[in-house]
Amino acid sequence: MWYAIIGQDVPDSLDKRIAARPAHVARLQELQSQGRLLLAGPFPAVDAPDPGAAGYTGSLIVAEFTSLPAAQDWAKADPYVAAGVYAEISVQPFRKTFPQ
């Protein structure tokens, strides 16, 4: 099943994000190579594709896992968690409807 993982950043997270990004992206690339990643990306803090120094307010990942606990465990092990980027993470089942 698909699961939506939403991480909410701590204030002024940009430097922490930059430092932890290679490890974070490597985990996403692993999901992608397994055919389990639907989409992933950050929420810019301002209305621009490149927010510059304003940074980001969080991230969304939609990926396939065998269960909710498996998705939660994967999310808790994210390098952004270890680096203190995320203040909190929510994980919930997601039903992809469109596009088909």
CSV table of N, CA, C and O in Angstrom, one decimal:
chain,number,residue,atom,x,y,z
A,1,MET,N,0.8,-1.2,0.0
A,1,MET,CA,0.0,0.0,0.0
A,1,MET,C,0.9,1.2,0.0
A,1,MET,O,2.0,1.2,0.5
A,2,TRP,N,0.3,2.3,-0.5
A,2,TRP,CA,1.0,3.6,-0.5
A,2,TRP,C,0.9,4.3,0.8
A,2,TRP,O,-0.2,4.2,1.5
A,3,TYR,N,1.9,5.0,1.3
A,3,TYR,CA,1.8,5.8,2.5
A,3,TYR,C,2.4,7.2,2.2
A,3,TYR,O,3.4,7.3,1.5
A,4,ALA,N,1.7,8.2,2.8
A,4,ALA,CA,2.2,9.6,2.7
A,4,ALA,C,3.0,9.9,4.0
A,4,ALA,O,2.4,9.7,5.1
A,5,ILE,N,4.2,10.3,3.8
A,5,ILE,CA,5.1,10.7,4.9
A,5,ILE,C,5.3,12.2,4.8
A,5,ILE,O,5.8,12.7,3.8
A,6,ILE,N,4.9,12.9,5.9
A,6,ILE,CA,5.0,14.3,5.9
A,6,ILE,C,5.9,14.7,7.1
A,6,ILE,O,5.6,14.4,8.2
A,7,GLY,N,7.0,15.4,6.7
A,7,GLY,CA,7.9,15.9,7.8
A,7,GLY,C,7.8,17.4,7.9
A,7,GLY,O,7.8,18.0,6.8
A,8,GLN,N,7.6,17.9,9.1
A,8,GLN,CA,7.5,19.3,9.3
A,8,GLN,C,8.8,19.8,9.9
A,8,GLN,O,9.3,19.2,10.9
A,9,ASP,N,9.5,20.7,9.2
A,9,ASP,CA,10.8,21.2,9.6
A,9,ASP,C,10.8,22.0,10.9
A,9,ASP,O,9.8,22.7,11.2
A,10,VAL,N,11.9,22.0,11.6
A,10,VAL,CA,12.1,22.9,12.7
A,10,VAL,C,12.4,24.3,12.1
A,10,VAL,O,12.7,24.4,10.9
A,11,PRO,N,12.3,25.4,12.8
A,11,PRO,CA,12.6,26.7,12.2
A,11,PRO,C,14.1,26.7,11.8
A,11,PRO,O,15.0,26.1,12.5
A,12,ASP,N,14.4,27.4,10.8
A,12,ASP,CA,15.8,27.6,10.3
A,12,ASP,C,16.5,26.3,10.1
A,12,ASP,O,17.6,26.1,10.5
A,13,SER,N,15.9,25.4,9.3
A,13,SER,CA,16.4,24.0,9.1
A,13,SER,C,17.3,23.9,7.9
A,13,SER,O,17.9,22.9,7.7
A,14,LEU,N,17.5,25.0,7.2
A,14,LEU,CA,18.2,24.9,5.9
A,14,LEU,C,19.6,24.3,6.0
A,14,LEU,O,20.0,23.4,5.2
A,15,ASP,N,20.4,24.8,6.9
A,15,ASP,CA,21.8,24.3,7.0
A,15,ASP,C,21.8,22.8,7.4
A,15,ASP,O,22.6,22.0,6.9
A,16,LYS,N,20.9,22.4,8.3
A,16,LYS,CA,20.8,21.0,8.7
A,16,LYS,C,20.3,20.1,7.4
A,16,LYS,O,20.8,19.0,7.2
A,17,ARG,N,19.4,20.7,6.7
A,17,ARG,CA,18.9,20.0,5.5
A,17,ARG,C,20.0,19.8,4.5
A,17,ARG,O,20.2,18.7,3.9
A,18,ILE,N,20.8,20.8,4.2
A,18,ILE,CA,21.9,20.7,3.3
A,18,ILE,C,22.9,19.6,3.7
A,18,ILE,O,23.4,18.8,2.9
A,19,ALA,N,23.2,19.6,5.0
A,19,ALA,CA,24.2,18.6,5.5
A,19,ALA,C,23.7,17.2,5.4
A,19,ALA,O,24.5,16.3,5.0
A,20,ALA,N,22.4,17.0,5.6
A,20,ALA,CA,21.9,15.6,5.7
A,20,ALA,C,21.3,15.2,4.3
A,20,ALA,O,21.0,14.0,4.1
A,21,ARG,N,21.2,16.1,3.3
A,21,ARG,CA,20.5,15.8,2.1
A,21,ARG,C,21.1,14.6,1.3
A,21,ARG,O,20.4,13.8,0.8
A,22,PRO,N,22.4,14.5,1.2
A,22,PRO,CA,22.9,13.3,0.4
A,22,PRO,C,22.4,12.0,1.0
A,22,PRO,O,22.0,11.1,0.2
A,23,ALA,N,22.4,11.8,2.3
A,23,ALA,CA,22.0,10.5,2.9
A,23,ALA,C,20.5,10.4,2.7
A,23,ALA,O,20.0,9.3,2.4
A,24,HIS,N,19.7,11.5,2.8
A,24,HIS,CA,18.3,11.5,2.6
A,24,HIS,C,17.9,11.1,1.2
A,24,HIS,O,17.1,10.2,1.0
A,25,VAL,N,18.6,11.7,0.2
A,25,VAL,CA,18.3,11.4,-1.2
A,25,VAL,C,18.7,9.9,-1.5
A,25,VAL,O,18.0,9.3,-2.3
A,26,ALA,N,19.8,9.4,-0.9
A,26,ALA,CA,20.2,8.0,-1.2
A,26,ALA,C,19.1,7.1,-0.8
A,26,ALA,O,18.9,6.1,-1.5
A,27,ARG,N,18.4,7.3,0.3
A,27,ARG,CA,17.3,6.4,0.7
A,27,ARG,C,16.2,6.5,-0.2
A,27,ARG,O,15.5,5.5,-0.5
A,28,LEU,N,15.9,7.7,-0.7
A,28,LEU,CA,14.8,7.9,-1.7
A,28,LEU,C,15.2,7.2,-3.0
A,28,LEU,O,14.3,6.5,-3.7
A,29,GLN,N,16.4,7.3,-3.4
A,29,GLN,CA,16.9,6.6,-4.6
A,29,GLN,C,16.8,5.1,-4.5
A,29,GLN,O,16.4,4.4,-5.5
A,30,GLU,N,17.0,4.6,-3.3
A,30,GLU,CA,16.8,3.1,-3.1
A,30,GLU,C,15.3,2.7,-3.2
A,30,GLU,O,15.1,1.7,-3.9
A,31,LEU,N,14.4,3.5,-2.7
A,31,LEU,CA,13.0,3.2,-2.9
A,31,LEU,C,12.7,3.3,-4.4
A,31,LEU,O,11.9,2.5,-4.9
A,32,GLN,N,13.2,4.3,-5.1
A,32,GLN,CA,12.9,4.4,-6.5
A,32,GLN,C,13.4,3.2,-7.3
A,32,GLN,O,12.7,2.7,-8.2
A,33,SER,N,14.6,2.8,-7.0
A,33,SER,CA,15.2,1.6,-7.7
A,33,SER,C,14.4,0.4,-7.5
A,33,SER,O,14.4,-0.5,-8.3
A,34,GLN,N,13.7,0.3,-6.3
A,34,GLN,CA,12.8,-0.8,-6.0
A,34,GLN,C,11.4,-0.7,-6.6
A,34,GLN,O,10.5,-1.5,-6.4
A,35,GLY,N,11.1,0.5,-7.2
A,35,GLY,CA,9.8,0.7,-7.8
A,35,GLY,C,8.8,1.1,-6.7
A,35,GLY,O,7.6,0.9,-7.0
A,36,ARG,N,9.2,1.6,-5.6
A,36,ARG,CA,8.3,1.8,-4.5
A,36,ARG,C,8.1,3.3,-4.2
A,36,ARG,O,7.4,3.7,-3.2
A,37,LEU,N,8.7,4.2,-5.0
A,37,LEU,CA,8.6,5.7,-4.7
A,37,LEU,C,7.6,6.3,-5.7
A,37,LEU,O,7.8,6.2,-7.0
A,38,LEU,N,6.5,6.9,-5.3
A,38,LEU,CA,5.6,7.5,-6.1
A,38,LEU,C,6.0,9.0,-6.4
A,38,LEU,O,6.1,9.5,-7.5
A,39,LEU,N,6.4,9.7,-5.3
A,39,LEU,CA,6.9,11.1,-5.4
A,39,LEU,C,7.5,11.5,-4.1
A,39,LEU,O,7.3,10.9,-3.1
A,40,ALA,N,8.4,12.5,-4.2
A,40,ALA,CA,9.0,13.1,-3.0
A,40,ALA,C,9.5,14.5,-3.3
A,40,ALA,O,9.9,14.8,-4.5
A,41,GLY,N,9.4,15.3,-2.3
A,41,GLY,CA,9.9,16.7,-2.5
A,41,GLY,C,9.6,17.5,-1.3
A,41,GLY,O,8.8,17.2,-0.5
A,42,PRO,N,10.3,18.7,-1.2
A,42,PRO,CA,10.2,19.6,-0.1
A,42,PRO,C,9.1,20.6,-0.4
A,42,PRO,O,8.7,20.9,-1.5
A,43,PHE,N,8.7,21.3,0.7
A,43,PHE,CA,7.7,22.4,0.7
A,43,PHE,C,8.5,23.7,0.8
A,43,PHE,O,9.1,24.0,1.9
A,44,PRO,N,8.7,24.5,-0.3
A,44,PRO,CA,9.4,25.8,-0.2
A,44,PRO,C,8.7,26.7,0.8
A,44,PRO,O,7.5,26.7,0.9
A,45,ALA,N,9.5,27.4,1.6
A,45,ALA,CA,9.0,28.3,2.6
A,45,ALA,C,8.4,29.6,2.0
A,45,ALA,O,7.6,30.3,2.6
A,46,VAL,N,8.7,29.8,0.7
A,46,VAL,CA,8.1,31.0,0.0
A,46,VAL,C,7.6,30.4,-1.4
A,46,VAL,O,7.9,29.3,-1.8
A,47,ASP,N,6.8,31.2,-2.0
A,47,ASP,CA,6.1,30.8,-3.3
A,47,ASP,C,7.1,31.0,-4.4
A,47,ASP,O,7.0,31.9,-5.3
A,48,ALA,N,8.1,30.0,-4.5
A,48,ALA,CA,9.1,30.0,-5.5
A,48,ALA,C,9.7,28.6,-5.6
A,48,ALA,O,9.8,27.9,-4.6
A,49,PRO,N,10.0,28.2,-6.8
A,49,PRO,CA,10.6,26.8,-7.0
A,49,PRO,C,12.0,26.7,-6.2
A,49,PRO,O,12.3,25.7,-5.7
A,50,ASP,N,12.7,27.8,-6.2
A,50,ASP,CA,14.0,27.8,-5.4
A,50,ASP,C,13.8,28.9,-4.3
A,50,ASP,O,14.0,30.1,-4.6
A,51,PRO,N,13.6,28.5,-3.1
A,51,PRO,CA,13.3,29.5,-2.1
A,51,PRO,C,14.6,30.2,-1.5
A,51,PRO,O,14.5,31.1,-0.7
A,52,GLY,N,15.8,29.8,-2.0
A,52,GLY,CA,17.0,30.4,-1.5
A,52,GLY,C,17.1,30.3,0.0
A,52,GLY,O,16.9,29.2,0.6
A,53,ALA,N,17.5,31.4,0.6
A,53,ALA,CA,17.8,31.4,2.1
A,53,ALA,C,16.5,31.2,2.9
A,53,ALA,O,16.6,30.8,4.1
A,54,ALA,N,15.3,31.3,2.3
A,54,ALA,CA,14.1,31.1,3.1
A,54,ALA,C,14.0,29.6,3.4
A,54,ALA,O,13.3,29.3,4.4
A,55,GLY,N,14.5,28.8,2.6
A,55,GLY,CA,14.5,27.3,2.9
A,55,GLY,C,13.2,26.7,2.7
A,55,GLY,O,12.4,27.1,1.9
A,56,TYR,N,13.0,25.7,3.5
A,56,TYR,CA,11.8,24.8,3.4
A,56,TYR,C,11.1,24.6,4.7
A,56,TYR,O,11.7,24.8,5.8
A,57,THR,N,9.8,24.3,4.6
A,57,THR,CA,9.0,24.1,5.8
A,57,THR,C,8.7,22.6,6.1
A,57,THR,O,8.2,22.3,7.2
A,58,GLY,N,9.1,21.7,5.2
A,58,GLY,CA,8.9,20.3,5.4
A,58,GLY,C,9.0,19.6,4.1
A,58,GLY,O,9.5,20.1,3.1
A,59,SER,N,8.6,18.3,4.1
A,59,SER,CA,8.7,17.4,2.9
A,59,SER,C,7.6,16.5,2.9
A,59,SER,O,6.9,16.1,3.9
A,60,LEU,N,7.3,16.0,1.6
A,60,LEU,CA,6.3,15.0,1.4
A,60,LEU,C,7.0,13.8,0.6
A,60,LEU,O,7.6,14.1,-0.4
A,61,ILE,N,6.7,12.6,1.1
A,61,ILE,CA,7.2,11.4,0.4
A,61,ILE,C,6.0,10.5,0.3
A,61,ILE,O,5.3,10.3,1.3
A,62,VAL,N,5.7,10.0,-0.8
A,62,VAL,CA,4.7,9.0,-1.0
A,62,VAL,C,5.4,7.7,-1.5
A,62,VAL,O,5.9,7.8,-2.6
A,63,ALA,N,5.3,6.7,-0.7
A,63,ALA,CA,6.0,5.5,-1.1
A,63,ALA,C,5.2,4.2,-0.7
A,63,ALA,O,4.3,4.3,0.2
A,64,GLU,N,5.6,3.1,-1.2
A,64,GLU,CA,4.9,1.9,-0.9
A,64,GLU,C,5.7,1.1,0.1
A,64,GLU,O,6.9,0.9,0.1
A,65,PHE,N,4.9,0.6,1.1
A,65,PHE,CA,5.4,-0.2,2.2
A,65,PHE,C,4.4,-1.4,2.5
A,65,PHE,O,3.3,-1.3,2.1
A,66,THR,N,4.9,-2.4,3.2
A,66,THR,CA,4.0,-3.5,3.5
A,66,THR,C,3.0,-3.3,4.5
A,66,THR,O,2.0,-3.9,4.6
A,67,SER,N,3.2,-2.2,5.4
A,67,SER,CA,2.3,-1.9,6.4
A,67,SER,C,2.6,-0.5,7.0
A,67,SER,O,3.6,0.1,6.7
A,68,LEU,N,1.6,0.0,7.7
A,68,LEU,CA,1.8,1.3,8.4
A,68,LEU,C,3.0,1.3,9.3
A,68,LEU,O,3.8,2.2,9.3
A,69,PRO,N,3.2,0.2,10.2
A,69,PRO,CA,4.4,0.2,11.0
A,69,PRO,C,5.7,0.2,10.2
A,69,PRO,O,6.7,0.8,10.6
A,70,ALA,N,5.7,-0.5,9.1
A,70,ALA,CA,6.9,-0.5,8.3
A,70,ALA,C,7.2,0.9,7.7
A,70,ALA,O,8.4,1.4,7.7
A,71,ALA,N,6.2,1.6,7.3
A,71,ALA,CA,6.3,3.0,6.8
A,71,ALA,C,6.8,3.9,7.9
A,71,ALA,O,7.7,4.8,7.8
A,72,GLN,N,6.2,3.7,9.1
A,72,GLN,CA,6.6,4.6,10.3
A,72,GLN,C,8.1,4.3,10.7
A,72,GLN,O,8.8,5.3,11.0
A,73,ASP,N,8.5,3.1,10.7
A,73,ASP,CA,9.9,2.7,11.0
A,73,ASP,C,10.8,3.3,10.0
A,73,ASP,O,11.9,3.9,10.4
A,74,TRP,N,10.5,3.2,8.7
A,74,TRP,CA,11.3,3.8,7.7
A,74,TRP,C,11.4,5.3,7.9
A,74,TRP,O,12.5,5.9,7.8
A,75,ALA,N,10.3,6.0,8.1
A,75,ALA,CA,10.3,7.4,8.3
A,75,ALA,C,11.1,7.9,9.5
A,75,ALA,O,11.9,8.8,9.5
A,76,LYS,N,11.0,7.1,10.6
A,76,LYS,CA,11.8,7.4,11.8
A,76,LYS,C,13.3,7.3,11.6
A,76,LYS,O,14.1,8.0,12.3
A,77,ALA,N,13.7,6.5,10.6
A,77,ALA,CA,15.1,6.3,10.4
A,77,ALA,C,15.7,7.2,9.3
A,77,ALA,O,16.9,7.1,9.0
A,78,ASP,N,14.9,8.2,8.9
A,78,ASP,CA,15.4,9.1,7.9
A,78,ASP,C,16.5,10.0,8.4
A,78,ASP,O,16.5,10.4,9.6
A,79,PRO,N,17.5,10.3,7.6
A,79,PRO,CA,18.6,11.1,8.0
A,79,PRO,C,18.2,12.5,8.5
A,79,PRO,O,18.8,13.1,9.3
A,80,TYR,N,17.1,13.0,7.9
A,80,TYR,CA,16.6,14.3,8.4
A,80,TYR,C,16.1,14.3,9.8
A,80,TYR,O,16.2,15.3,10.5
A,81,VAL,N,15.6,13.1,10.3
A,81,VAL,CA,15.3,13.0,11.7
A,81,VAL,C,16.5,13.0,12.5
A,81,VAL,O,16.6,13.8,13.5
A,82,ALA,N,17.5,12.2,12.2
A,82,ALA,CA,18.7,12.2,13.0
A,82,ALA,C,19.4,13.5,13.0
A,82,ALA,O,20.1,13.9,14.0
A,83,ALA,N,19.3,14.3,11.9
A,83,ALA,CA,20.0,15.6,11.8
A,83,ALA,C,19.2,16.7,12.5
A,83,ALA,O,19.7,17.8,12.6
A,84,GLY,N,18.0,16.4,13.0
A,84,GLY,CA,17.2,17.5,13.6
A,84,GLY,C,16.5,18.4,12.7
A,84,GLY,O,16.1,19.5,13.0
A,85,VAL,N,16.3,18.0,11.4
A,85,VAL,CA,15.6,18.8,10.4
A,85,VAL,C,14.1,18.8,10.7
A,85,VAL,O,13.5,19.8,10.7
A,86,TYR,N,13.6,17.6,11.0
A,86,TYR,CA,12.1,17.5,11.2
A,86,TYR,C,11.8,17.7,12.7
A,86,TYR,O,12.3,17.0,13.6
A,87,ALA,N,10.8,18.5,12.9
A,87,ALA,CA,10.2,18.7,14.3
A,87,ALA,C,9.3,17.5,14.6
A,87,ALA,O,9.1,17.1,15.7
A,88,GLU,N,8.6,17.1,13.5
A,88,GLU,CA,7.6,16.0,13.6
A,88,GLU,C,7.4,15.3,12.3
A,88,GLU,O,7.6,16.0,11.3
A,89,ILE,N,7.0,14.1,12.3
A,89,ILE,CA,6.6,13.3,11.1
A,89,ILE,C,5.3,12.7,11.3
A,89,ILE,O,5.0,12.1,12.4
A,90,SER,N,4.5,12.7,10.3
A,90,SER,CA,3.2,12.0,10.3
A,90,SER,C,3.3,11.0,9.1
A,90,SER,O,3.8,11.3,8.0
A,91,VAL,N,2.7,9.8,9.3
A,91,VAL,CA,2.6,8.8,8.3
A,91,VAL,C,1.2,8.3,8.2
A,91,VAL,O,0.6,8.0,9.3
A,92,GLN,N,0.6,8.3,7.0
A,92,GLN,CA,-0.7,7.8,6.9
A,92,GLN,C,-0.9,7.1,5.6
A,92,GLN,O,-0.2,7.4,4.6
A,93,PRO,N,-1.9,6.1,5.6
A,93,PRO,CA,-2.1,5.4,4.3
A,93,PRO,C,-2.6,6.4,3.2
A,93,PRO,O,-3.2,7.4,3.5
A,94,PHE,N,-2.3,6.1,2.0
A,94,PHE,CA,-2.6,7.0,0.9
A,94,PHE,C,-3.1,6.1,-0.3
A,94,PHE,O,-2.5,5.1,-0.6
A,95,ARG,N,-4.2,6.5,-0.8
A,95,ARG,CA,-4.8,5.8,-2.0
A,95,ARG,C,-4.6,6.6,-3.2
A,95,ARG,O,-5.3,7.7,-3.4
A,96,LYS,N,-3.8,6.2,-4.1
A,96,LYS,CA,-3.6,6.9,-5.4
A,96,LYS,C,-4.8,6.6,-6.3
A,96,LYS,O,-5.1,5.5,-6.6
A,97,THR,N,-5.4,7.7,-6.7
A,97,THR,CA,-6.5,7.6,-7.6
A,97,THR,C,-6.2,8.2,-9.0
A,97,THR,O,-6.6,7.5,-10.0
A,98,PHE,N,-5.6,9.3,-9.1
A,98,PHE,CA,-5.2,9.9,-10.4
A,98,PHE,C,-3.8,10.4,-10.3
A,98,PHE,O,-3.3,10.8,-9.3
A,99,PRO,N,-3.1,10.4,-11.4
A,99,PRO,CA,-3.5,9.8,-12.7
A,99,PRO,C,-3.6,8.2,-12.6
A,99,PRO,O,-2.9,7.7,-11.8
A,100,GLN,N,-4.3,7.7,-13.5
A,100,GLN,CA,-4.4,6.2,-13.5
A,100,GLN,C,-3.3,5.6,-14.3
A,100,GLN,O,-2.7,6.1,-15.1
